[in-house]
PDB file of C-alpha atoms in Angstrom:
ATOM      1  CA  UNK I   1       0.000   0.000   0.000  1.00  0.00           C
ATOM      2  CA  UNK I   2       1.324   3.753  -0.517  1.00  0.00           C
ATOM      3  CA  UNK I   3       1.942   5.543   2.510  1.00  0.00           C
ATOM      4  CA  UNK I   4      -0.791   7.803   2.337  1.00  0.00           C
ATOM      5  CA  UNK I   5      -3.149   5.022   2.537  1.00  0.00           C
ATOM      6  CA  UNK I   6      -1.393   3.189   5.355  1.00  0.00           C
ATOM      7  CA  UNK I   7      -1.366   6.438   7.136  1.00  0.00           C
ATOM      8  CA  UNK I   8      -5.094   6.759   6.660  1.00  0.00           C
ATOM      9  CA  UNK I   9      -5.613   3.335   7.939  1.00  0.00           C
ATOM     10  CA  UNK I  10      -3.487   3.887  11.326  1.00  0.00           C
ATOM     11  CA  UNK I  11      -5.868   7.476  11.720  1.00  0.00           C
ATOM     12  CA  UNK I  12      -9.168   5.660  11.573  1.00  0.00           C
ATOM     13  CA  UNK I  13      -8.409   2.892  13.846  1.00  0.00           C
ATOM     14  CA  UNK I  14      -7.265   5.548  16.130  1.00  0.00           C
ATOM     15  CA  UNK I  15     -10.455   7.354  15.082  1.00  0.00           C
ATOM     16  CA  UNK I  16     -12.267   4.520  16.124  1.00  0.00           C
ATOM     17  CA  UNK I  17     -10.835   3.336  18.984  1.00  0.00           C
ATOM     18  CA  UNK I  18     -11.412   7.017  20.435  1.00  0.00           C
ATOM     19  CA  UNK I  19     -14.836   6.014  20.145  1.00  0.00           C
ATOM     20  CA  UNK I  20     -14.834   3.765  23.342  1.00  0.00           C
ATOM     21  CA  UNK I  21     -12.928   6.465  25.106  1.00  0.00           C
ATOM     22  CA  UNK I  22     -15.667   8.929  24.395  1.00  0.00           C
ATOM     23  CA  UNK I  23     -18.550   6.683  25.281  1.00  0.00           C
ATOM     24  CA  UNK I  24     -16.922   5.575  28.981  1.00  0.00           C
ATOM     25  CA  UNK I  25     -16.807   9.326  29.587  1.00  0.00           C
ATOM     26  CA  UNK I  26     -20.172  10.406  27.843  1.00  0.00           C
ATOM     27  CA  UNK I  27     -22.368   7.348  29.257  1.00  0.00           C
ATOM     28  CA  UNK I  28     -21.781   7.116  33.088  1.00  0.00           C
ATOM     29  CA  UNK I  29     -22.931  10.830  33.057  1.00  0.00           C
ATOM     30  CA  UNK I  30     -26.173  11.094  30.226  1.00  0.00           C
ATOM     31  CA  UNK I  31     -27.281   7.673  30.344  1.00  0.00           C
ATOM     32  CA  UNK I  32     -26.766   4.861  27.611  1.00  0.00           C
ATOM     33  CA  UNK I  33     -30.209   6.210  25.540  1.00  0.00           C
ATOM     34  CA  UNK I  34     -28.879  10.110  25.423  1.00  0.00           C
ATOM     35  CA  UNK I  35     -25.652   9.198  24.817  1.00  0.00           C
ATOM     36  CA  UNK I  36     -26.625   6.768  21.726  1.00  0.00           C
ATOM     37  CA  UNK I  37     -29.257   9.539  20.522  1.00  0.00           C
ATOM     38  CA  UNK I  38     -26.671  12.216  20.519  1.00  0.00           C
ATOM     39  CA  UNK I  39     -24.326  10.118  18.736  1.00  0.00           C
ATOM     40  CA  UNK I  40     -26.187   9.471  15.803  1.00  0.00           C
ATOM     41  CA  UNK I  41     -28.413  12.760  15.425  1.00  0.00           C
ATOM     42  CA  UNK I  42     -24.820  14.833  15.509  1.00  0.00           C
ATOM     43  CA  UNK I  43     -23.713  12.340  13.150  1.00  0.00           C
ATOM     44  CA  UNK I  44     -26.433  12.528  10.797  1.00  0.00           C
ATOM     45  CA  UNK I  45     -26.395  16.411  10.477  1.00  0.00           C
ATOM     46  CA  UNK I  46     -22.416  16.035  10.472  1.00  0.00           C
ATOM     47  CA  UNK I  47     -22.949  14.155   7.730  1.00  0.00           C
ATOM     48  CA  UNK I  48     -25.757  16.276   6.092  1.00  0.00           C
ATOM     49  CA  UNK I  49     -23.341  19.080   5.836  1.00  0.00           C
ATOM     50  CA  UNK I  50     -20.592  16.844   4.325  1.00  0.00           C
ATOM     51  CA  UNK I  51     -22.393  15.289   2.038  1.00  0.00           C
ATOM     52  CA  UNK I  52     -23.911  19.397   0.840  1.00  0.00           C
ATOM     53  CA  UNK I  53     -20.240  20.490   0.999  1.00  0.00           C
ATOM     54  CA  UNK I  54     -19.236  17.369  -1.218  1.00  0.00           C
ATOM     55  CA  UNK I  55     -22.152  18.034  -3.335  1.00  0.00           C
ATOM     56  CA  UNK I  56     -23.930  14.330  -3.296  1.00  0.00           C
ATOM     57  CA  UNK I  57     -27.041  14.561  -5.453  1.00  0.00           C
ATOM     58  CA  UNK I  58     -29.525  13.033  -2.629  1.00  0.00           C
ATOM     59  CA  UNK I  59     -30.377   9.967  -5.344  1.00  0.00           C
ATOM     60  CA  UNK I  60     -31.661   7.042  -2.991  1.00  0.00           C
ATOM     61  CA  UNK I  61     -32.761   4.763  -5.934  1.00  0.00           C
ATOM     62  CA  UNK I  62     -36.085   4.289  -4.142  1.00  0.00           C
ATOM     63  CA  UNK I  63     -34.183   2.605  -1.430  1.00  0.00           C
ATOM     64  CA  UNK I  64     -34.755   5.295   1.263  1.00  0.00           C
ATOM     65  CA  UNK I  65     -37.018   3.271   3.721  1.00  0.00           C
ATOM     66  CA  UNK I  66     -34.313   0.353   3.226  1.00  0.00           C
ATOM     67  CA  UNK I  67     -31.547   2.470   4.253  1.00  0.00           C
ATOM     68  CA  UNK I  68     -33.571   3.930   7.476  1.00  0.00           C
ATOM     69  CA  UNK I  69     -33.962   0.252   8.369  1.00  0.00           C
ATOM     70  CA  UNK I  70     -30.696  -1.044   8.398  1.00  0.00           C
ATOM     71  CA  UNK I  71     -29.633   2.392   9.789  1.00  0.00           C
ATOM     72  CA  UNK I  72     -31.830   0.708  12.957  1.00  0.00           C
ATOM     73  CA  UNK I  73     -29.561  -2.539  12.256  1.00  0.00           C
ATOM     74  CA  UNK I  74     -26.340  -1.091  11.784  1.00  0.00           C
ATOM     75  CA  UNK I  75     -26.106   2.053  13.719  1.00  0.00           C
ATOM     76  CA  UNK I  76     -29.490   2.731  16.321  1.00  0.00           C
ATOM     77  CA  UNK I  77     -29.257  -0.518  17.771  1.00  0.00           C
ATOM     78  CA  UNK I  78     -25.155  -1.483  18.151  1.00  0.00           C
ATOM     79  CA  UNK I  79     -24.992   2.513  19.535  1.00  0.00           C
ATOM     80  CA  UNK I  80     -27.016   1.974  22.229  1.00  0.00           C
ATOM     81  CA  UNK I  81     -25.831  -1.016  23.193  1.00  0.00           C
ATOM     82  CA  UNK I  82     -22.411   0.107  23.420  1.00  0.00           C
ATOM     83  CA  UNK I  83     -23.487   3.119  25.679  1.00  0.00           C
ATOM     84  CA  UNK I  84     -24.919   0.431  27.379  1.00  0.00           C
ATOM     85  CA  UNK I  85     -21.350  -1.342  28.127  1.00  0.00           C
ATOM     86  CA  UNK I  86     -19.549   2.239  28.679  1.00  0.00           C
ATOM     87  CA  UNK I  87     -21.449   2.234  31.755  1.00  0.00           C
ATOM     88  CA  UNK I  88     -19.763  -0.590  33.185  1.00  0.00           C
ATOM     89  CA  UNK I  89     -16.915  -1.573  30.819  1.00  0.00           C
ATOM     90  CA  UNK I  90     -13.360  -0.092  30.644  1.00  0.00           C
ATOM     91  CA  UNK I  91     -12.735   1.224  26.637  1.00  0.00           C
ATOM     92  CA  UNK I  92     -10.424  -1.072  25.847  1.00  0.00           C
ATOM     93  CA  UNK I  93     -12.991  -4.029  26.959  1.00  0.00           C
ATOM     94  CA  UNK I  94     -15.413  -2.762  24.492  1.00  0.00           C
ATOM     95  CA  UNK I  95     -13.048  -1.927  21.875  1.00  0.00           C
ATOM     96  CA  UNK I  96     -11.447  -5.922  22.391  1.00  0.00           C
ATOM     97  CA  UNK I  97     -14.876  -6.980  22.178  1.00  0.00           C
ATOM     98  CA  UNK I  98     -15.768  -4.642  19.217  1.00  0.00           C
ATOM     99  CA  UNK I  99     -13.212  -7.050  17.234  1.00  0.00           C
ATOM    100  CA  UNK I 100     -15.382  -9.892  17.003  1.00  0.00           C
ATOM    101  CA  UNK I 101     -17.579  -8.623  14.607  1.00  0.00           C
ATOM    102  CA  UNK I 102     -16.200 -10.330  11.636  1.00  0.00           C
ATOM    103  CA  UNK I 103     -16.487 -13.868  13.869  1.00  0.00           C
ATOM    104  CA  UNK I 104     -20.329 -13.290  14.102  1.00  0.00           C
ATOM    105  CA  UNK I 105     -20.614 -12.601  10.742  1.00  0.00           C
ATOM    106  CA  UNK I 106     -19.328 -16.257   9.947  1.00  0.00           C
ATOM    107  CA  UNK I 107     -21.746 -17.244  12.580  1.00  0.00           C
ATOM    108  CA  UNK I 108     -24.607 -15.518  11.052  1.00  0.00           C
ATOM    109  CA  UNK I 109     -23.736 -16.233   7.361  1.00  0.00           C
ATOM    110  CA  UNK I 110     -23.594 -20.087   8.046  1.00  0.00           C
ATOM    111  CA  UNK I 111     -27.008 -20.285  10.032  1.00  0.00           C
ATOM    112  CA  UNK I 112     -29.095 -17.332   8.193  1.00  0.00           C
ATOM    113  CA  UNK I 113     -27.453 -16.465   4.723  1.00  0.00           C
ATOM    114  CA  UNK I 114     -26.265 -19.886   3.385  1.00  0.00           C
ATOM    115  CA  UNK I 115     -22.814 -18.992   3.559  1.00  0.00           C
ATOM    116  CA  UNK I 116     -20.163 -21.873   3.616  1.00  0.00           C
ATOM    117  CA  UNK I 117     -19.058 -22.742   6.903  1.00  0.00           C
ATOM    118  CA  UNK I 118     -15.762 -24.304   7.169  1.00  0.00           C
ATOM    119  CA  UNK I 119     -13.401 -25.623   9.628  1.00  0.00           C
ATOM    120  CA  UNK I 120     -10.925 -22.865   9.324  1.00  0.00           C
ATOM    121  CA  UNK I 121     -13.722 -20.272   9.647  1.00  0.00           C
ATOM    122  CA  UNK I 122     -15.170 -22.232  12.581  1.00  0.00           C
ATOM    123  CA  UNK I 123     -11.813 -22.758  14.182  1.00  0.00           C
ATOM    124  CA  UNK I 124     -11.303 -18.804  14.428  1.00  0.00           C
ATOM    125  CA  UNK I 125     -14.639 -18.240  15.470  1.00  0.00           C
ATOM    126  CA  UNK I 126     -13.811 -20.769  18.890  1.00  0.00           C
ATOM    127  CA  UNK I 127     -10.363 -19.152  19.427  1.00  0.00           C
ATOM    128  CA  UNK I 128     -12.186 -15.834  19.394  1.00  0.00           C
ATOM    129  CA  UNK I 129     -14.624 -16.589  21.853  1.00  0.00           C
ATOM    130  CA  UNK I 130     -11.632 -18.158  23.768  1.00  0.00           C
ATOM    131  CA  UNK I 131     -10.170 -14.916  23.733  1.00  0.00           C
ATOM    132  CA  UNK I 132     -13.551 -12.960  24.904  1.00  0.00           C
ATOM    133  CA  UNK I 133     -13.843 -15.602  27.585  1.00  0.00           C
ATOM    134  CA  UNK I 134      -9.912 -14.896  28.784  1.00  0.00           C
ATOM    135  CA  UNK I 135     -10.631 -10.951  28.510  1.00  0.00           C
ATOM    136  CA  UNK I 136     -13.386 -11.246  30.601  1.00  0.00           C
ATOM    137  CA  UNK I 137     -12.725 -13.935  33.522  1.00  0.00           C
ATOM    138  CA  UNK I 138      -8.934 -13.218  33.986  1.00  0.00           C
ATOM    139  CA  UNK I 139      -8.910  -8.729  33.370  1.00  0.00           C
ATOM    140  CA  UNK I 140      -8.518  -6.390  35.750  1.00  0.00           C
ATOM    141  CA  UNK I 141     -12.210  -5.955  35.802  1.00  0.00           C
ATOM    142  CA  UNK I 142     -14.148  -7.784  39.004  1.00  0.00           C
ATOM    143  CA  UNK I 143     -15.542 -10.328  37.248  1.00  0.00           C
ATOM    144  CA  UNK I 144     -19.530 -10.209  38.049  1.00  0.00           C
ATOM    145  CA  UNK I 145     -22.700  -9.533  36.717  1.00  0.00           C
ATOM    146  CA  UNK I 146     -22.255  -5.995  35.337  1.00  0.00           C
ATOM    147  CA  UNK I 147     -19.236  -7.284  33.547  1.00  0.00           C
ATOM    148  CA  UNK I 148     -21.188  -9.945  31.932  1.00  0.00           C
ATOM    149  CA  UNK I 149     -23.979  -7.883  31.238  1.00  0.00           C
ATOM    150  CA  UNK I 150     -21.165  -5.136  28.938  1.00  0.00           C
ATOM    151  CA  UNK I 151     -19.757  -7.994  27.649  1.00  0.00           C
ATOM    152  CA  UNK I 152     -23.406  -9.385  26.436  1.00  0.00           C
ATOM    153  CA  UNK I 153     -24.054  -5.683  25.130  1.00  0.00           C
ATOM    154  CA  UNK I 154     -21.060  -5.607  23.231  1.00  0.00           C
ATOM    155  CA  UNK I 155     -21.521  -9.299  21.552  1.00  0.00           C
ATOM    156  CA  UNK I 156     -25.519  -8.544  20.860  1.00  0.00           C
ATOM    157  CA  UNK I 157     -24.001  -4.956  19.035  1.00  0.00           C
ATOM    158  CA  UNK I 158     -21.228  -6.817  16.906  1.00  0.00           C
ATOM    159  CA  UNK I 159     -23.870  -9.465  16.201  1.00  0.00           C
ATOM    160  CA  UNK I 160     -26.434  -6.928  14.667  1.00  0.00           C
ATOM    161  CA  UNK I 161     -23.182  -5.188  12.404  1.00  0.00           C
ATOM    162  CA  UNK I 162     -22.883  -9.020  11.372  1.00  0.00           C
ATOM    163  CA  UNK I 163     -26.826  -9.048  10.376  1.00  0.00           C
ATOM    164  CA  UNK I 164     -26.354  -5.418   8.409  1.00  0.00           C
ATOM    165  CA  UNK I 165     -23.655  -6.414   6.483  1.00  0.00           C
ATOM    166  CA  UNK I 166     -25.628  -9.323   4.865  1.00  0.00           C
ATOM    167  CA  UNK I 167     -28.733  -7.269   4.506  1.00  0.00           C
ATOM    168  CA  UNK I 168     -26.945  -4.177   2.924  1.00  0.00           C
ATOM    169  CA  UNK I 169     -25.496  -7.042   0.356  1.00  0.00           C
ATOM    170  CA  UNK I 170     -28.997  -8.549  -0.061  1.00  0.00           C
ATOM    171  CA  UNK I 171     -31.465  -5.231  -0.268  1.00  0.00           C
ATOM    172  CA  UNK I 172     -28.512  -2.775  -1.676  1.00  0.00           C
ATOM    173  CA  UNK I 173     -26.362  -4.115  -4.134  1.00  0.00           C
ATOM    174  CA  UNK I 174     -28.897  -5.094  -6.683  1.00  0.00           C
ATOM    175  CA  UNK I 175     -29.219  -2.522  -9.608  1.00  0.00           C
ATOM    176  CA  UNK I 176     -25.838  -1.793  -9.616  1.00  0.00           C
ATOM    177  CA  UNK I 177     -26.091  -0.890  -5.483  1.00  0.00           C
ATOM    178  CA  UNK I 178     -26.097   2.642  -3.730  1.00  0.00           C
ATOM    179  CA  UNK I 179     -23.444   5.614  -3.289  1.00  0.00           C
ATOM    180  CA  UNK I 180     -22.017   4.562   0.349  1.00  0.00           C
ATOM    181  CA  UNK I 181     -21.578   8.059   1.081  1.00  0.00           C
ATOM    182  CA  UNK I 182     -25.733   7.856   1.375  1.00  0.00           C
ATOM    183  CA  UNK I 183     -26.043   4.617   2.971  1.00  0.00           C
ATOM    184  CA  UNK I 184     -24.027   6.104   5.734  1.00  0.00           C
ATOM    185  CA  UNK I 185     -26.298   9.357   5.415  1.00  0.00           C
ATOM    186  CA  UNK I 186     -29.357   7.103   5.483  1.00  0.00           C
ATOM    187  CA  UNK I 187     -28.058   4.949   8.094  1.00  0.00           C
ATOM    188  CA  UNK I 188     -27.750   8.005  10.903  1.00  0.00           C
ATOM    189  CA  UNK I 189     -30.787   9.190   9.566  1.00  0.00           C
ATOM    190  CA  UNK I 190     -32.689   5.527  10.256  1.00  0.00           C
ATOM    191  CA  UNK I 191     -31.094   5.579  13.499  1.00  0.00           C
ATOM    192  CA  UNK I 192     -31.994   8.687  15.204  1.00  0.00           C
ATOM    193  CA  UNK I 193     -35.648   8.405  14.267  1.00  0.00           C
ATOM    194  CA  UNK I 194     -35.570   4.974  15.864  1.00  0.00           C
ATOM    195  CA  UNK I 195     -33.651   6.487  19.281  1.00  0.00           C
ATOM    196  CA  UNK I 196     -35.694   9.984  18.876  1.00  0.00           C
ATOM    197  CA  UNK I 197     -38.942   8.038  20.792  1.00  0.00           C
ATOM    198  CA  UNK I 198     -36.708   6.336  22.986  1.00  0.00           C
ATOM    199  CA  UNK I 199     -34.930   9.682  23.761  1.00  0.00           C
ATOM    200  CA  UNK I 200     -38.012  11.522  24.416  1.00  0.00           C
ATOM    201  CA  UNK I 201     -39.258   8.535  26.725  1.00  0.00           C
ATOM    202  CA  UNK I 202     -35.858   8.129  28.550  1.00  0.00           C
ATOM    203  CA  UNK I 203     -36.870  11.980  29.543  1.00  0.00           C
ATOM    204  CA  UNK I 204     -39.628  11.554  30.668  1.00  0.00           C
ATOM    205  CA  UNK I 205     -38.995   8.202  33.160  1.00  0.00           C
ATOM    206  CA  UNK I 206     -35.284   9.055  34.340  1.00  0.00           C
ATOM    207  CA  UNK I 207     -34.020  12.535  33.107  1.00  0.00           C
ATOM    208  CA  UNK I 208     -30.180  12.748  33.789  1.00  0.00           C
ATOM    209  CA  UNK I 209     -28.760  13.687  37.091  1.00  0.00           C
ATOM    210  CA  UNK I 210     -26.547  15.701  35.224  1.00  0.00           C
ATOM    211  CA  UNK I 211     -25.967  17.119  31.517  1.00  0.00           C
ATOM    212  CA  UNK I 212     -22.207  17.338  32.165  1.00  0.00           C
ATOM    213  CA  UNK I 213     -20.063  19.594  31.718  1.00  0.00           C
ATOM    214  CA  UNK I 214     -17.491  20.869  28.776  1.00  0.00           C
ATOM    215  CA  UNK I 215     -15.366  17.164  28.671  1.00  0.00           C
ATOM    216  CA  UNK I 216     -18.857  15.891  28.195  1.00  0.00           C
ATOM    217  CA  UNK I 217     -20.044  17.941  25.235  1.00  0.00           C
ATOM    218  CA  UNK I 218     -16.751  17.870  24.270  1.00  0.00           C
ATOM    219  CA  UNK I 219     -16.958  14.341  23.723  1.00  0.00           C
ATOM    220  CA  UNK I 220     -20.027  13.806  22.002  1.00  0.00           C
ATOM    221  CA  UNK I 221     -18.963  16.163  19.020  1.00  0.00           C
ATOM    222  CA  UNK I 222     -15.972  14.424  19.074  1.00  0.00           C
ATOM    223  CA  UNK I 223     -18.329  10.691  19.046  1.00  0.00           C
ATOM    224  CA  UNK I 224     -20.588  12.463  16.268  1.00  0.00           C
ATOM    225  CA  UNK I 225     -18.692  14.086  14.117  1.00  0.00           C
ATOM    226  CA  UNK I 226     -15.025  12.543  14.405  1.00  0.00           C
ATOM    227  CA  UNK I 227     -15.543   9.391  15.048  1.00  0.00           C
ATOM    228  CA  UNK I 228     -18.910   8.753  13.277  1.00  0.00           C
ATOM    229  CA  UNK I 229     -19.648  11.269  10.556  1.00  0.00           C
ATOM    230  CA  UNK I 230     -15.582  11.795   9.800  1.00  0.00           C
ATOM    231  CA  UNK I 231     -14.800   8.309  10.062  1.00  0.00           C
ATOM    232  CA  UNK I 232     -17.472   7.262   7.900  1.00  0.00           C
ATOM    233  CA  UNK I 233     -15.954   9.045   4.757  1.00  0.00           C
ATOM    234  CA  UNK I 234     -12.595   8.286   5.759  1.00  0.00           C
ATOM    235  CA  UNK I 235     -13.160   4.895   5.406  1.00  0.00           C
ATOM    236  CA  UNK I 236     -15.066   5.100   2.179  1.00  0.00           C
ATOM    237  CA  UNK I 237     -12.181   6.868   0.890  1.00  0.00           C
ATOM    238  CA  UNK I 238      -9.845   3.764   1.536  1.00  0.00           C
ATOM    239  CA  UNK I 239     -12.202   1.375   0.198  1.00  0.00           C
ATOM    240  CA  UNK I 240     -12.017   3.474  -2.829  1.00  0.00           C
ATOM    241  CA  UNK I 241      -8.200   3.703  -2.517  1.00  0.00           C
ATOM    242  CA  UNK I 242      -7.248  -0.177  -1.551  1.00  0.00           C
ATOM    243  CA  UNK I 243     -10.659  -2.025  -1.864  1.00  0.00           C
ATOM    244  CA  UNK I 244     -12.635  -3.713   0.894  1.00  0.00           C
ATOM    245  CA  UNK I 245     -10.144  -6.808   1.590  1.00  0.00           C
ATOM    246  CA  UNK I 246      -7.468  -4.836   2.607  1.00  0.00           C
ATOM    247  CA  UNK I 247      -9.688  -2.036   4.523  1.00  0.00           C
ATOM    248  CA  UNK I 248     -10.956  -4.934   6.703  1.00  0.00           C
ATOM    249  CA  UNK I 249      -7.705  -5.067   8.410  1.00  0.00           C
ATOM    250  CA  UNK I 250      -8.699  -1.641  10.087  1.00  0.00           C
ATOM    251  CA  UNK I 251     -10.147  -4.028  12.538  1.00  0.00           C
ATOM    252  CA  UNK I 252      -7.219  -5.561  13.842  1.00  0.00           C
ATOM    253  CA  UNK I 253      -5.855  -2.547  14.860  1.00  0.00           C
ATOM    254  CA  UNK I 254      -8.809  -0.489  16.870  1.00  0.00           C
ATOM    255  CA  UNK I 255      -8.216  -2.643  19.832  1.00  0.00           C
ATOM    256  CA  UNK I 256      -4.849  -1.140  20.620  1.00  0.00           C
ATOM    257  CA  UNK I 257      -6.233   2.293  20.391  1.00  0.00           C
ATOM    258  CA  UNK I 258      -9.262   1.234  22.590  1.00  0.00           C
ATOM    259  CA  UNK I 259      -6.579   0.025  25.087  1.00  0.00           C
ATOM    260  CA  UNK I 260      -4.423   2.892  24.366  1.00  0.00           C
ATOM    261  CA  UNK I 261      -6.803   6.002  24.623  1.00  0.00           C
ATOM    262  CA  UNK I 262      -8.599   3.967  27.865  1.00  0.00           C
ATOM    263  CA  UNK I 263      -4.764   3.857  29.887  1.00  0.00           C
ATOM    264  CA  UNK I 264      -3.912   7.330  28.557  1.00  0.00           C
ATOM    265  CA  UNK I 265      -6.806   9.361  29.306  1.00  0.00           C
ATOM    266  CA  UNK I 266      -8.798   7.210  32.038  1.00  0.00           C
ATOM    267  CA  UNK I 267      -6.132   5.556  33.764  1.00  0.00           C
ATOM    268  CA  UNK I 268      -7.679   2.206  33.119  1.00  0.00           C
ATOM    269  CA  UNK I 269      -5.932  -0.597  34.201  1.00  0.00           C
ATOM    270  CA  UNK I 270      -3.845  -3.161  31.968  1.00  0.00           C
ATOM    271  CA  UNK I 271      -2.760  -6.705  32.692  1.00  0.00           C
ATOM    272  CA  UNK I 272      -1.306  -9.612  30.585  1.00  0.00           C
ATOM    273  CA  UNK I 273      -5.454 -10.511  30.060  1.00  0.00           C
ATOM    274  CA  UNK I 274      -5.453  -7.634  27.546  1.00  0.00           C
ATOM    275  CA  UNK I 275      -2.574  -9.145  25.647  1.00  0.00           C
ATOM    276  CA  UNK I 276      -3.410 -13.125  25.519  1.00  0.00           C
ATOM    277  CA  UNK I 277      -7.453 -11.914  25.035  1.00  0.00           C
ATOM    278  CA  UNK I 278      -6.466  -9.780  22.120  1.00  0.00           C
ATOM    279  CA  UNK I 279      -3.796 -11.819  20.692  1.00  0.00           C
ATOM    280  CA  UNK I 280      -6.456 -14.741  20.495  1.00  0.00           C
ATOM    281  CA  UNK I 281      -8.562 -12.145  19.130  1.00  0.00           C
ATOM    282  CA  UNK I 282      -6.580 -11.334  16.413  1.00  0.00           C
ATOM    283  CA  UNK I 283      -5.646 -14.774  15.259  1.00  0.00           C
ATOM    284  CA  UNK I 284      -9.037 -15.722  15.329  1.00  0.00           C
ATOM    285  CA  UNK I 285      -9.560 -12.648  12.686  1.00  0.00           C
ATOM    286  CA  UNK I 286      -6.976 -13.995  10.726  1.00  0.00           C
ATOM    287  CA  UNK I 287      -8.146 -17.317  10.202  1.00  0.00           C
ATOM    288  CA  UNK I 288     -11.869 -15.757   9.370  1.00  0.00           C
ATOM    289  CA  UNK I 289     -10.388 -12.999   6.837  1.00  0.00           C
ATOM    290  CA  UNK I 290      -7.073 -14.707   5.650  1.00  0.00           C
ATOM    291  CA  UNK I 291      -7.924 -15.499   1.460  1.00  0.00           C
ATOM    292  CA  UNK I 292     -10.334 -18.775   1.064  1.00  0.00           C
ATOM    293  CA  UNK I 293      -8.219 -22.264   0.598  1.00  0.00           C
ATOM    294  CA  UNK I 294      -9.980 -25.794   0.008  1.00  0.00           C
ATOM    295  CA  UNK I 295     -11.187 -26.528   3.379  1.00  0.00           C
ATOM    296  CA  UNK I 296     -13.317 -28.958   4.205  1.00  0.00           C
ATOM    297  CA  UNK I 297     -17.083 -27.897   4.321  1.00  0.00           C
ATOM    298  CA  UNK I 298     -19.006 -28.370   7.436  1.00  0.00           C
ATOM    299  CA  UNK I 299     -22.222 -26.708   6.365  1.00  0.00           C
TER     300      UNK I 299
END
């Protein structure tokens, strides 16, 4: 790869492991529901004025209500959930856990898409869960049932990415598919009109103690705009640049950021759990990404 495009790679894992950062500081203070709305609505209009700036012709294909509803898939529901861990989880946990998205989408292709499950596939998808299990009984984190509980959130958000990525292939890429600068558009749209009711409800019930103060609001722009709206065509850019294969491999390296920006900036504690979780981790992603061989088929 050129420099450039290595150098744009390193950014938005960094980009993206900031996101955990923000969240543990943004959640224990607004509430999981707040924190997720905020996200996505200063997302969306981040990514409103982006897309006017860019000049994207708002052409949806009459795909629009498709887009809203994996925007609920992809973005309303894996947002909240992760504000949901943030109020219980260190960053790096969430941003360890985050990496196991590509392991439920072999999961989810085998039992819901007909996708081809083999034993190399399968194999990483065990060592990864390995690795989860490791993170989670043997960190620095009392293990009880608030830490099982963040974990849970995190698995349930990288299982409904897993879900999205087959449905945007099945509802999007027919008829030559749809500008990804508005699927992400569509997708923070989809999202804040599902978390606007919830918002408004959340309110209502149990109002925050607190709105925070300037590190708070601080750190939602930076969620929304940075590492959501910014990130979004960032990464577009390097699929455009290297292709999708290649781009994938941003997920390998958001967990050291995660782990980074948590001991940096929240003193979070480390231990030799982060590195035998993660390294089983990322093995596991290798064996589930590395290029297809003849393996033996076991659905």
């Amino acid at each position: 790869m050129k420099l450039v495009d290595i150098m744009r790679m390193l950014s938005l894992a960094g980009i993206w492991g900031a996101s955990f950062l923000f969240m543990r500081i943004i959640a224990p203070v607004l509430g999981s529901i707040p924190t997720a709305f905020f996200r996505v609505s200063i997302a969306a209009t981040g990514l409103v004025v982006i897309l006017a700036l860019m000049r994207v012709r708002w052409n949806f294909g009459g795909k629009f209500k498709v887009v809203l509803i994996l925007g609920v898939i992809n973005s309303g529901l894996p947002a909240t959930l992760y504000s949901v861990a943030a109020l219980v989880l260190p960053a790096g946990y969430s941003a360890i856990f985050n990496a196991t998205t590509p392991l439920m989408g072999v999961l989810i292709g085998g039992l819901f898409f007909s996708e081809k499950l083999t034993l190399t596939k399968m194999s990483g998808v065990f060592l990864g869960l390995l690795g989860v299990g490791i993170l989670t009984r043997a960190g620095p984190v009392a293990f009880d049932i608030d830490l099982l509980m963040g974990a849970l959130a995190c698995l349930l958000a990288t299982t409904c990415y897993g879900f999205a990525g087959f449905l945007a292939r099945r509802w999007l890429d027919q008829q030559g598919g749809l500008d990804p600068r508005l699927s992400a558009l569509g997708s923070m749209l989809g999202a804040t009109l599902f978390l606007l009711p919830l918002f408004g409800l959340s309110l209502i019930n149990q109002p925050p103690a607190s709105w925070g103060g300037a590190s708070v609001w601080l750190s939602l722009l930076g969620l929304g705009l940075v590492c959501t709206a910014f990130a979004y065509i960032l990464y577009f850019r390097l699929l455009t640049s290297i292709g999708p294969v290649k781009s994938m491999t941003v997920t390998f390296m958001i967990p050291p950021f995660g782990v980074l920006w948590g001991a940096l900036f929240l003193d979070e504690p480390l231990s030799m759990a982060h590195v035998y979780g993660g390294l089983l981790i990322a093995v596991a992603l290798w064996l589930v990404l590395k290029p297809a061989t003849p393996d033996k088929q076991i659905a």
